[in-house]
Short mmCIF file of C-alpha atoms in Angstrom, two decimals:
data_model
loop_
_atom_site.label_atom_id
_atom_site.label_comp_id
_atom_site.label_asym_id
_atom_site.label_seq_id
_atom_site.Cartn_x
_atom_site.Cartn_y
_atom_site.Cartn_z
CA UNK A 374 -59.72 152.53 39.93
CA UNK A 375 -59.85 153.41 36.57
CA UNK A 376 -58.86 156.57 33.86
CA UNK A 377 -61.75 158.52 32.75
CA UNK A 378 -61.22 158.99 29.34
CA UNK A 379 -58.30 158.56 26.94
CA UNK A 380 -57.82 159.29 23.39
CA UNK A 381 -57.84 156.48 20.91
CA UNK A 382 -54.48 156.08 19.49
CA UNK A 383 -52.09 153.77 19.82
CA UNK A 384 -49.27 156.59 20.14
CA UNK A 385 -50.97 158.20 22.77
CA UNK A 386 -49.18 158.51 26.11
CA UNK A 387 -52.18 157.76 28.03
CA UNK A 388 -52.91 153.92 28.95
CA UNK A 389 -56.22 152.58 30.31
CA UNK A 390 -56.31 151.00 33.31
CA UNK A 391 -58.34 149.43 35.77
CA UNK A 392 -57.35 147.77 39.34
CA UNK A 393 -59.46 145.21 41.35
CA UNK A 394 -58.57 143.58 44.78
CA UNK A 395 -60.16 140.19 45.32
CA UNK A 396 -61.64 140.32 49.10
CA UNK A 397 -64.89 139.43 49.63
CA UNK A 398 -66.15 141.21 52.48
CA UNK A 399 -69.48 140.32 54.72
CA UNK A 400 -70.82 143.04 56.42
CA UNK A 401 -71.71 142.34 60.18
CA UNK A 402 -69.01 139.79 60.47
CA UNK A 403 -66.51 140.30 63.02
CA UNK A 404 -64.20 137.10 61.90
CA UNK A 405 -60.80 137.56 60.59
CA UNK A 406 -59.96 136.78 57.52
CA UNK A 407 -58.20 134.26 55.75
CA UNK A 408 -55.93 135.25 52.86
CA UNK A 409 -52.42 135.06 50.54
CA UNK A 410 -50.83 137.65 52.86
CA UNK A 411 -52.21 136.19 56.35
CA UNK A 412 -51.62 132.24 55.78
CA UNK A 413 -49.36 130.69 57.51
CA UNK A 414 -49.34 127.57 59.73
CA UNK A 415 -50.98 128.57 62.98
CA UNK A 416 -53.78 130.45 60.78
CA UNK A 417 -55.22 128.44 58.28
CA UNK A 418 -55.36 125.12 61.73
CA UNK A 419 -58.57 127.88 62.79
CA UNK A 420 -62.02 128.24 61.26
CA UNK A 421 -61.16 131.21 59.52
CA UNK A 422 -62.66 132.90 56.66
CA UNK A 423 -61.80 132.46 52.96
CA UNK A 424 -63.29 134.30 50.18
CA UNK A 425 -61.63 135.18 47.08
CA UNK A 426 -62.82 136.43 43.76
CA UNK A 427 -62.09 138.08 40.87
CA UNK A 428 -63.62 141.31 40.42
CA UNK A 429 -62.23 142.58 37.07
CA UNK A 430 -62.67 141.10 34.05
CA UNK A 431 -61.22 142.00 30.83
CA UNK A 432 -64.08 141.43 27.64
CA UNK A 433 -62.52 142.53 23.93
CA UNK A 434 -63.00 145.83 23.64
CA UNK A 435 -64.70 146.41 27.12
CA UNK A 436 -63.48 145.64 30.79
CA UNK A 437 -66.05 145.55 33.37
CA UNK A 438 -65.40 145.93 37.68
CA UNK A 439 -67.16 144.52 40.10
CA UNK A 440 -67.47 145.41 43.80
CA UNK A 441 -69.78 144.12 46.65
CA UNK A 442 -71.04 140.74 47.20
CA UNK A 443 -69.54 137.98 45.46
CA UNK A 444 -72.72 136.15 44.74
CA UNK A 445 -74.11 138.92 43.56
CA UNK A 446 -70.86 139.73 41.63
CA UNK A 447 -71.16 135.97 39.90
CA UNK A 448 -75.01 136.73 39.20
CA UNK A 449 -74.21 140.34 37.64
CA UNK A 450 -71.51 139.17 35.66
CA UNK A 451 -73.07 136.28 34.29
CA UNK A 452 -75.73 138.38 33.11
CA UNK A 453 -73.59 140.91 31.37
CA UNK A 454 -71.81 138.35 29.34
CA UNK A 455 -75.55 137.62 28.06
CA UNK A 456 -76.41 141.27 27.36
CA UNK A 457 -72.94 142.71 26.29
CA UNK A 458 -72.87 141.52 22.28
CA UNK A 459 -75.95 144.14 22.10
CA UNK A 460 -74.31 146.78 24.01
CA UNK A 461 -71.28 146.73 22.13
CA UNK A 462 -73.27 147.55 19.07
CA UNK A 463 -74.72 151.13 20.33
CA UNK A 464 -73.06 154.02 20.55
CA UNK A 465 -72.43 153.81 24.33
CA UNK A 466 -72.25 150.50 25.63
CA UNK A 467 -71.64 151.43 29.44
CA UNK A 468 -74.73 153.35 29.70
CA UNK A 469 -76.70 149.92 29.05
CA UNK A 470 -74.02 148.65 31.93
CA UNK A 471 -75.26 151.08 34.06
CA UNK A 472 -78.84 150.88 34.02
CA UNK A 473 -78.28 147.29 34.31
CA UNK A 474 -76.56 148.11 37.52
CA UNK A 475 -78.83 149.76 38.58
CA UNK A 476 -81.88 146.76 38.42
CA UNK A 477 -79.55 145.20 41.32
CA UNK A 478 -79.26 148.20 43.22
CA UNK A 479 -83.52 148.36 43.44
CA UNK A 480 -83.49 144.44 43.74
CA UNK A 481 -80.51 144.26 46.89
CA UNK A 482 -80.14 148.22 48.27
CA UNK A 483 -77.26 150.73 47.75
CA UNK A 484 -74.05 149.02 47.81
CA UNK A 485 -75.03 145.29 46.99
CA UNK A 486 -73.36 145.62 44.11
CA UNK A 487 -71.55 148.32 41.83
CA UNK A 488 -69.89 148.42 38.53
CA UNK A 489 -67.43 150.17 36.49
CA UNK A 490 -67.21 149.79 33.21
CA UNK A 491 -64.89 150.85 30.21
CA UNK A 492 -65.26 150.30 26.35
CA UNK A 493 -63.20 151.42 22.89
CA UNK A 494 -65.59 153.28 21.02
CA UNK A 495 -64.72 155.32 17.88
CA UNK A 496 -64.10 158.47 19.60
CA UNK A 497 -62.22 157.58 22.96
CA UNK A 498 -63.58 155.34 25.60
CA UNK A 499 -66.72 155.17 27.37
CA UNK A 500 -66.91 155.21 30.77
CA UNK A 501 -69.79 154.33 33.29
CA UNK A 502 -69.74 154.39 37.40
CA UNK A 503 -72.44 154.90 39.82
CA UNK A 504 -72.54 158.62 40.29
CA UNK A 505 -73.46 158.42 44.16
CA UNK A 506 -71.04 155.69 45.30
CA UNK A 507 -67.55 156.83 43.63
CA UNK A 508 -64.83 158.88 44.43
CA UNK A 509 -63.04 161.18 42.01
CA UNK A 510 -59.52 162.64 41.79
CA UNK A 511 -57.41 164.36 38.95
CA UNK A 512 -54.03 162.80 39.56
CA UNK A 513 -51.36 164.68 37.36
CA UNK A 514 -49.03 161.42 36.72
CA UNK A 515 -52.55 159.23 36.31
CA UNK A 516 -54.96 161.50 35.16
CA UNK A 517 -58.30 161.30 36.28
CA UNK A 518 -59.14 158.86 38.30
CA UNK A 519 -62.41 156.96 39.95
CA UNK A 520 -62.43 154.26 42.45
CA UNK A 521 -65.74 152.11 43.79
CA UNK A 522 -66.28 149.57 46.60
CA UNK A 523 -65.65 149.35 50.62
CA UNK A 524 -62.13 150.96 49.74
CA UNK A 525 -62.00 153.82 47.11
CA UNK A 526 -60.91 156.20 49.56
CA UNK A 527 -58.16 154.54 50.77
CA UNK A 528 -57.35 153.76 47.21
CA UNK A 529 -57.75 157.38 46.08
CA UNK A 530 -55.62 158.70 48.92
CA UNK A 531 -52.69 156.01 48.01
CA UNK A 532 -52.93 156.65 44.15
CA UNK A 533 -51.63 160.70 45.47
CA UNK A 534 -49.34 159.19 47.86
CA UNK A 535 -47.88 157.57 44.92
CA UNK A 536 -47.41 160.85 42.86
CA UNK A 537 -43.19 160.79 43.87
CA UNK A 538 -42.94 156.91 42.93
CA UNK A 539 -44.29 157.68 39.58
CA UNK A 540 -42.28 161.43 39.41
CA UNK A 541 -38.88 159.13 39.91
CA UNK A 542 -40.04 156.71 37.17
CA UNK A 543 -41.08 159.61 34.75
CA UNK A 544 -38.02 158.48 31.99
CA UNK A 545 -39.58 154.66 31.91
CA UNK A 546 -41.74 153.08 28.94
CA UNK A 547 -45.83 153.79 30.05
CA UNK A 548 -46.42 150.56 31.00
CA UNK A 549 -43.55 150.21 33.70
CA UNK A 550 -45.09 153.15 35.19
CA UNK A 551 -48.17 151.61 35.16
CA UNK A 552 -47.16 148.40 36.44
CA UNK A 553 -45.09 149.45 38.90
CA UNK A 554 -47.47 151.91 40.64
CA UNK A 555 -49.91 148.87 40.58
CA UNK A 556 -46.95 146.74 42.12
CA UNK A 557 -46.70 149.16 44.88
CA UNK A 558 -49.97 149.30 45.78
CA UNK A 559 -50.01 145.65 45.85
CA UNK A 560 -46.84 145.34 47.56
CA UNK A 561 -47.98 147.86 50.71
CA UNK A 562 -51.24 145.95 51.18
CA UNK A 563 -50.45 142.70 51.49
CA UNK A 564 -47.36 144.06 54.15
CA UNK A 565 -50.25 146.02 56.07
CA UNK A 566 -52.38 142.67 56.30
CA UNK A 567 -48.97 140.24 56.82
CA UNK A 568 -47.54 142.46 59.62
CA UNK A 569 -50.21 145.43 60.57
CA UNK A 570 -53.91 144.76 59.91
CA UNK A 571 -54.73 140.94 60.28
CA UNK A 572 -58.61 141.54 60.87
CA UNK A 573 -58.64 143.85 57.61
CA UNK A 574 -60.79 147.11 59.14
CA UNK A 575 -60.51 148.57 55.55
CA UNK A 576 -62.21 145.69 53.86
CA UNK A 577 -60.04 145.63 51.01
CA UNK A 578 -57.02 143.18 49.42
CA UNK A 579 -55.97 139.94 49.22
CA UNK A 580 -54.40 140.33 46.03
CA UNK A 581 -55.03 143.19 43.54
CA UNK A 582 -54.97 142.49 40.02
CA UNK A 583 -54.93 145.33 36.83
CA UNK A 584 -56.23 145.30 33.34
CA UNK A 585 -55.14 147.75 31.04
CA UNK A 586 -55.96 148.38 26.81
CA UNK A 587 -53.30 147.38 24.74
CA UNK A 588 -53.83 149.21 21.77
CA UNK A 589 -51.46 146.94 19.66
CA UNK A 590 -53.88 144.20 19.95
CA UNK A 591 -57.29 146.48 20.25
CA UNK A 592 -57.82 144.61 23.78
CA UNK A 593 -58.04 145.04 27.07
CA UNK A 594 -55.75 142.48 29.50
CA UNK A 595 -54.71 141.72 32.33
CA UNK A 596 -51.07 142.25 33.79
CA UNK A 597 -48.09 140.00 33.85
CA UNK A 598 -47.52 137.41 36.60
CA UNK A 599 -45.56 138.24 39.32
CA UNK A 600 -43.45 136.96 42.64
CA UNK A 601 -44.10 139.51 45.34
CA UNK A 602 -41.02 139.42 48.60
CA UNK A 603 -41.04 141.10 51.70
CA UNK A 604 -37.85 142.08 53.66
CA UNK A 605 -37.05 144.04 56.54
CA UNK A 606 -34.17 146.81 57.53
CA UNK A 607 -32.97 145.24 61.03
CA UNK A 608 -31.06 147.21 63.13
CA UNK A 609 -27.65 145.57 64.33
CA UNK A 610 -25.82 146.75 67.00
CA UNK A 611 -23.75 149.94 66.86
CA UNK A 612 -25.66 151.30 64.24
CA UNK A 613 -25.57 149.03 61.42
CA UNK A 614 -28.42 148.41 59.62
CA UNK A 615 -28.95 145.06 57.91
CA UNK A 616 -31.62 143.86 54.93
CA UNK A 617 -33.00 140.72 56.38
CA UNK A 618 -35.58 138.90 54.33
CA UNK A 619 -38.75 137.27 55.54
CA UNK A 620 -39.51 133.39 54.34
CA UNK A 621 -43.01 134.98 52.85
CA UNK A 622 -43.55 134.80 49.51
CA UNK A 623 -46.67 135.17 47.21
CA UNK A 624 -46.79 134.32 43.54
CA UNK A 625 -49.42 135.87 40.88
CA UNK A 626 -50.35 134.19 37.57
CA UNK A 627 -53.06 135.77 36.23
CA UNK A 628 -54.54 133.40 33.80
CA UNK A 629 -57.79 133.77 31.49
CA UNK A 630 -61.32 133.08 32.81
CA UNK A 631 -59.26 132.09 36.01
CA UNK A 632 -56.46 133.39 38.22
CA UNK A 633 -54.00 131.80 40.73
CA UNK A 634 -52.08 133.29 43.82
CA UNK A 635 -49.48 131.06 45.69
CA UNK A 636 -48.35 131.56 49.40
CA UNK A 637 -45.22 130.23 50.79
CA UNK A 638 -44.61 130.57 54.18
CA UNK A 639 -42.22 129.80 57.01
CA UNK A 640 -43.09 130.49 60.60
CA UNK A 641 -41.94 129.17 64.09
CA UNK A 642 -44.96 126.82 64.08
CA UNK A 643 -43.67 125.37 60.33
CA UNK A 644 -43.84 125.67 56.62
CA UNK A 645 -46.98 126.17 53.91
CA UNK A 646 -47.72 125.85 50.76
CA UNK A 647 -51.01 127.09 49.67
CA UNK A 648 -52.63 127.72 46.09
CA UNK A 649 -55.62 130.05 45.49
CA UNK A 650 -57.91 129.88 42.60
CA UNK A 651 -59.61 133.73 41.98
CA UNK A 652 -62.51 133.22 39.47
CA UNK A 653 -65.68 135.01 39.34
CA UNK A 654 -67.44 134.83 42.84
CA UNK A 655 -65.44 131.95 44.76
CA UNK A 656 -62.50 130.70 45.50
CA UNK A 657 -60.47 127.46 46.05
CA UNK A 658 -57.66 126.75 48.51
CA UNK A 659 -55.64 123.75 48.41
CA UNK A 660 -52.84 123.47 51.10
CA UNK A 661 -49.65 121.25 50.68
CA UNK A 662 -47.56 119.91 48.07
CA UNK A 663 -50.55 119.33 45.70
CA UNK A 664 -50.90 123.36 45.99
CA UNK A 665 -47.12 123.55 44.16
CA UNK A 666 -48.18 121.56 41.33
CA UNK A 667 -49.67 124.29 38.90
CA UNK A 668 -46.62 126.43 39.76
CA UNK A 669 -43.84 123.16 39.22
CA UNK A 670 -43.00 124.98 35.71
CA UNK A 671 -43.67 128.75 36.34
CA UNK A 672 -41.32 131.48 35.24
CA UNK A 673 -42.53 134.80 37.21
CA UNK A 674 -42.64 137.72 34.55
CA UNK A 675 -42.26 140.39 37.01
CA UNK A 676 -41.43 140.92 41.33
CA UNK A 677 -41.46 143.27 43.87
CA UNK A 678 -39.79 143.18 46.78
CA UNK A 679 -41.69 145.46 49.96
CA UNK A 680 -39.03 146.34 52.91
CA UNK A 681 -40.60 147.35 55.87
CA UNK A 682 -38.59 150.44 57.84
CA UNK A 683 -39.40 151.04 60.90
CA UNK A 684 -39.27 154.42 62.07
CA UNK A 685 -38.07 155.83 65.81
CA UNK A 686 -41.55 156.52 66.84
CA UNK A 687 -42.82 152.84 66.89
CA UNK A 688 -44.46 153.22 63.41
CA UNK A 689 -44.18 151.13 59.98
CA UNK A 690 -42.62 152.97 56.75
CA UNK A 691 -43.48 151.02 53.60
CA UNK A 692 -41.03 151.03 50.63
CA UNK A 693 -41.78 148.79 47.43
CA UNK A 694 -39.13 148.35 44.74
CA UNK A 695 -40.48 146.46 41.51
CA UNK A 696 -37.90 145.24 39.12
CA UNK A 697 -37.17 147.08 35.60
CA UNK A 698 -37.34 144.78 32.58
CA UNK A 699 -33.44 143.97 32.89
CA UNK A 700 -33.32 143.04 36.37
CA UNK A 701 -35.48 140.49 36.28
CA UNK A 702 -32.34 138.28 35.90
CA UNK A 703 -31.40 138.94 39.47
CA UNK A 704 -34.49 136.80 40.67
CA UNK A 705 -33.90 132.93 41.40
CA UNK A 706 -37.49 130.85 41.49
CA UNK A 707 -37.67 127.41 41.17
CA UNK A 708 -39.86 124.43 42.77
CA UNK A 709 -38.27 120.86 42.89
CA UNK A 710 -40.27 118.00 44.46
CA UNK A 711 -42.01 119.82 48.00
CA UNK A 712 -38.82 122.42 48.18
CA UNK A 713 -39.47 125.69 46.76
CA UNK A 714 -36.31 127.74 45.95
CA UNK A 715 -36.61 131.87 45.79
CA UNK A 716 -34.14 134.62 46.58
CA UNK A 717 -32.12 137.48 44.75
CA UNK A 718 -28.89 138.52 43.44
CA UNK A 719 -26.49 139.32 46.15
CA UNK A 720 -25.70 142.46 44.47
CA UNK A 721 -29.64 143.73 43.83
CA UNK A 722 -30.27 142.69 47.23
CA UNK A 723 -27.51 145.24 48.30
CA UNK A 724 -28.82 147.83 46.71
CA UNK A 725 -32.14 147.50 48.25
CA UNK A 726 -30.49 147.86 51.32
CA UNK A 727 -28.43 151.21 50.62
CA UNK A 728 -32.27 152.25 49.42
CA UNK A 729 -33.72 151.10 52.29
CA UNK A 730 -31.34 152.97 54.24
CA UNK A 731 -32.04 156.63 52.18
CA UNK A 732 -35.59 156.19 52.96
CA UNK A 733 -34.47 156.56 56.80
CA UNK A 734 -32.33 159.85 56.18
CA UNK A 735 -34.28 161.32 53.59
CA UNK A 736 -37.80 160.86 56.77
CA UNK A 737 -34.87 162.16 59.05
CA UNK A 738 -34.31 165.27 57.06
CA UNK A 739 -37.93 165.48 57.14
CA UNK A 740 -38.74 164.83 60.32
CA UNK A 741 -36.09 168.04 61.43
CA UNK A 742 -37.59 170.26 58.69
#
């Protein structure tokens, strides 16, 4: 998903942004799929599927998204790096993107592979997308908006239901609007494919990652590392309503030319450790203690916890809190020898309770509206 176009100036209040998951879907195959969100102990003993890659990458003054087939993706992108120095040189460099694009459209069909593509240029940013395979919205807290690949409606449709998340964090600096929304969207998908959607129907997730411009360094980048948590608002007897968390746990580093996503996870059948690698059209999985080793020394820059409510008709209500710049105190991550310690502050922890709790009045009031 990406802004169409933004003025260029450092001031302005309008940030460029683009957002990538890193599933790799095959069409015609009914196998469930492996990933962060959906590893535990009892999965990853089957002959299940595990494809990873990154789909966004950020190049100077130009980022570039990928969606369809990660060979293709790995081919596509390999060839852009070749061709971009001479794009960047014309007056718009996405349009040579584009027809580009299009030469693996004729070569594979509609849908192999598509791109979107966004470069500084003296007068703004230009933009390219194919026209036939996109969807558009004009989003008043995100402006417009375009999204590509097996999910852009879904995305779309969550980018409006996050219009009140980003309403309630209208006060904070741009870019912990930006990365919280992302952090949200994050945070509800990999819930939906830990506790709803194991065989992934939408064909979409695993992780998603964000670039965005930083106009202090005339780049675009990619996001801060995170920890992301998952809890749940139990109900006790006689009422009471308790914040339990889950032993799930998945880490984000972002890296350069290659990215890293940790799962930790504790089920009946026994505790994981797994490390991903997300680079351009594969991935790596390494299960075990060796899988804690590139994390033995890693500081998480950012976290978001997701509670899951559940509601009196059976259903699932998501709510995702991502930290503010001075809470990040209140998180506790450390790895010594195969133990991995992670939790939060007793006192932020309340909170999220007393908010998990006015989510379940305020869809109360609602519900007798």
């Amino acid at each position: 998903m990406s802004p169409h176009v933004v003025p260029d100036d450092p001031n302005s209040p309008i940030m460029p942004v683009i957002v990538a998951d890193a599933l790799v879907t095959q069409r015609g195959n009914d196998e469930q799929w492996l990933t962060p969100a959906t590893l535990t102990v009892e999965t990853v003993a089957r002959p299940l599927r595990c494809r990873l890659a990154r789909k966004v990458h950020p190049l100077g003054r130009a980022a570039i998204a990928f969606a369809g087939s990660g060979d293709h993706i790995a081919t596509c992108y390999q060839d852009v790096l070749g061709h971009l120095p001479t794009w960047l040189e014309q007056e718009r460099p996405m349009a040579s993107l584009a027809q580009h694009s299009n030469l693996y459209t004729n070569l594979y069909g509609p849908g192999a592979i598509q791109t979107l593509g966004s470069c500084q240029v003296p007068n703004g940013f230009n933009t390219c997308y194919p026209r036939a395979l996109v969807e558009f919205a004009h989003i008043p807290q995100l402006g417009m908006c375009t999204a590509i690949g097996s999910g852009h409606a879904d995305l779309i449709a969550r980018a409006r239901e996050g219009e009140r998340d980003l309403q309630q964090m209208a006060e904070a600096p741009l870019f912990e609007r930006v990365r919280g929304f992302v952090a949200s969207l994050n945070g509800r998908r990999l819930a939906e494919e830990m506790f709803t959607e194991r065989n992934l129907p939408n064909a979409w997730g695993g992780y998603l990652e964000f670039v965005y411009f930083d106009f202090r360094v005339g780049r675009w980048v990619f996001g801060p590392s995170a920890l992301n948590l998952f809890a749940i608002l139990h109900q006790e007897r006689l009422g009471v309503r308790s914040l339990r968390f889950y032993s799930r746990a998945i880490g984000y580093m972002p890296g350069d030319e290659l990215g890293r996503v940790l799962t930790l996870s504790s089920t009946p059948g026994g505790e994981i450790g797994a490390d991903w690698t997300v680079a351009r059209g594969h991935s790596r999985l390494t299960v075990g203690e060796a899988s804690l080793d590139p994390w033995r020394n890693w500081i998480p820059e950012t976290f978001t916890v997701t509670i899951l409510v559940p509601m009196d008709d059976g259903s699932l209500r998501f709510m995702m809190r991502s930290n503010s710049p001075e809470e990040l105190e209140a998180l506790r991550f450390a790895i010594d020898g195969s133990n991995v310690h992670y939790g939060l502050s007793n006192k932020f922890a309340a909170e999220l309770g007393m908010a998990a709790c006015n989510v379940i009045q305020e869809t109360f009031i609602q519900v007798a509206d």
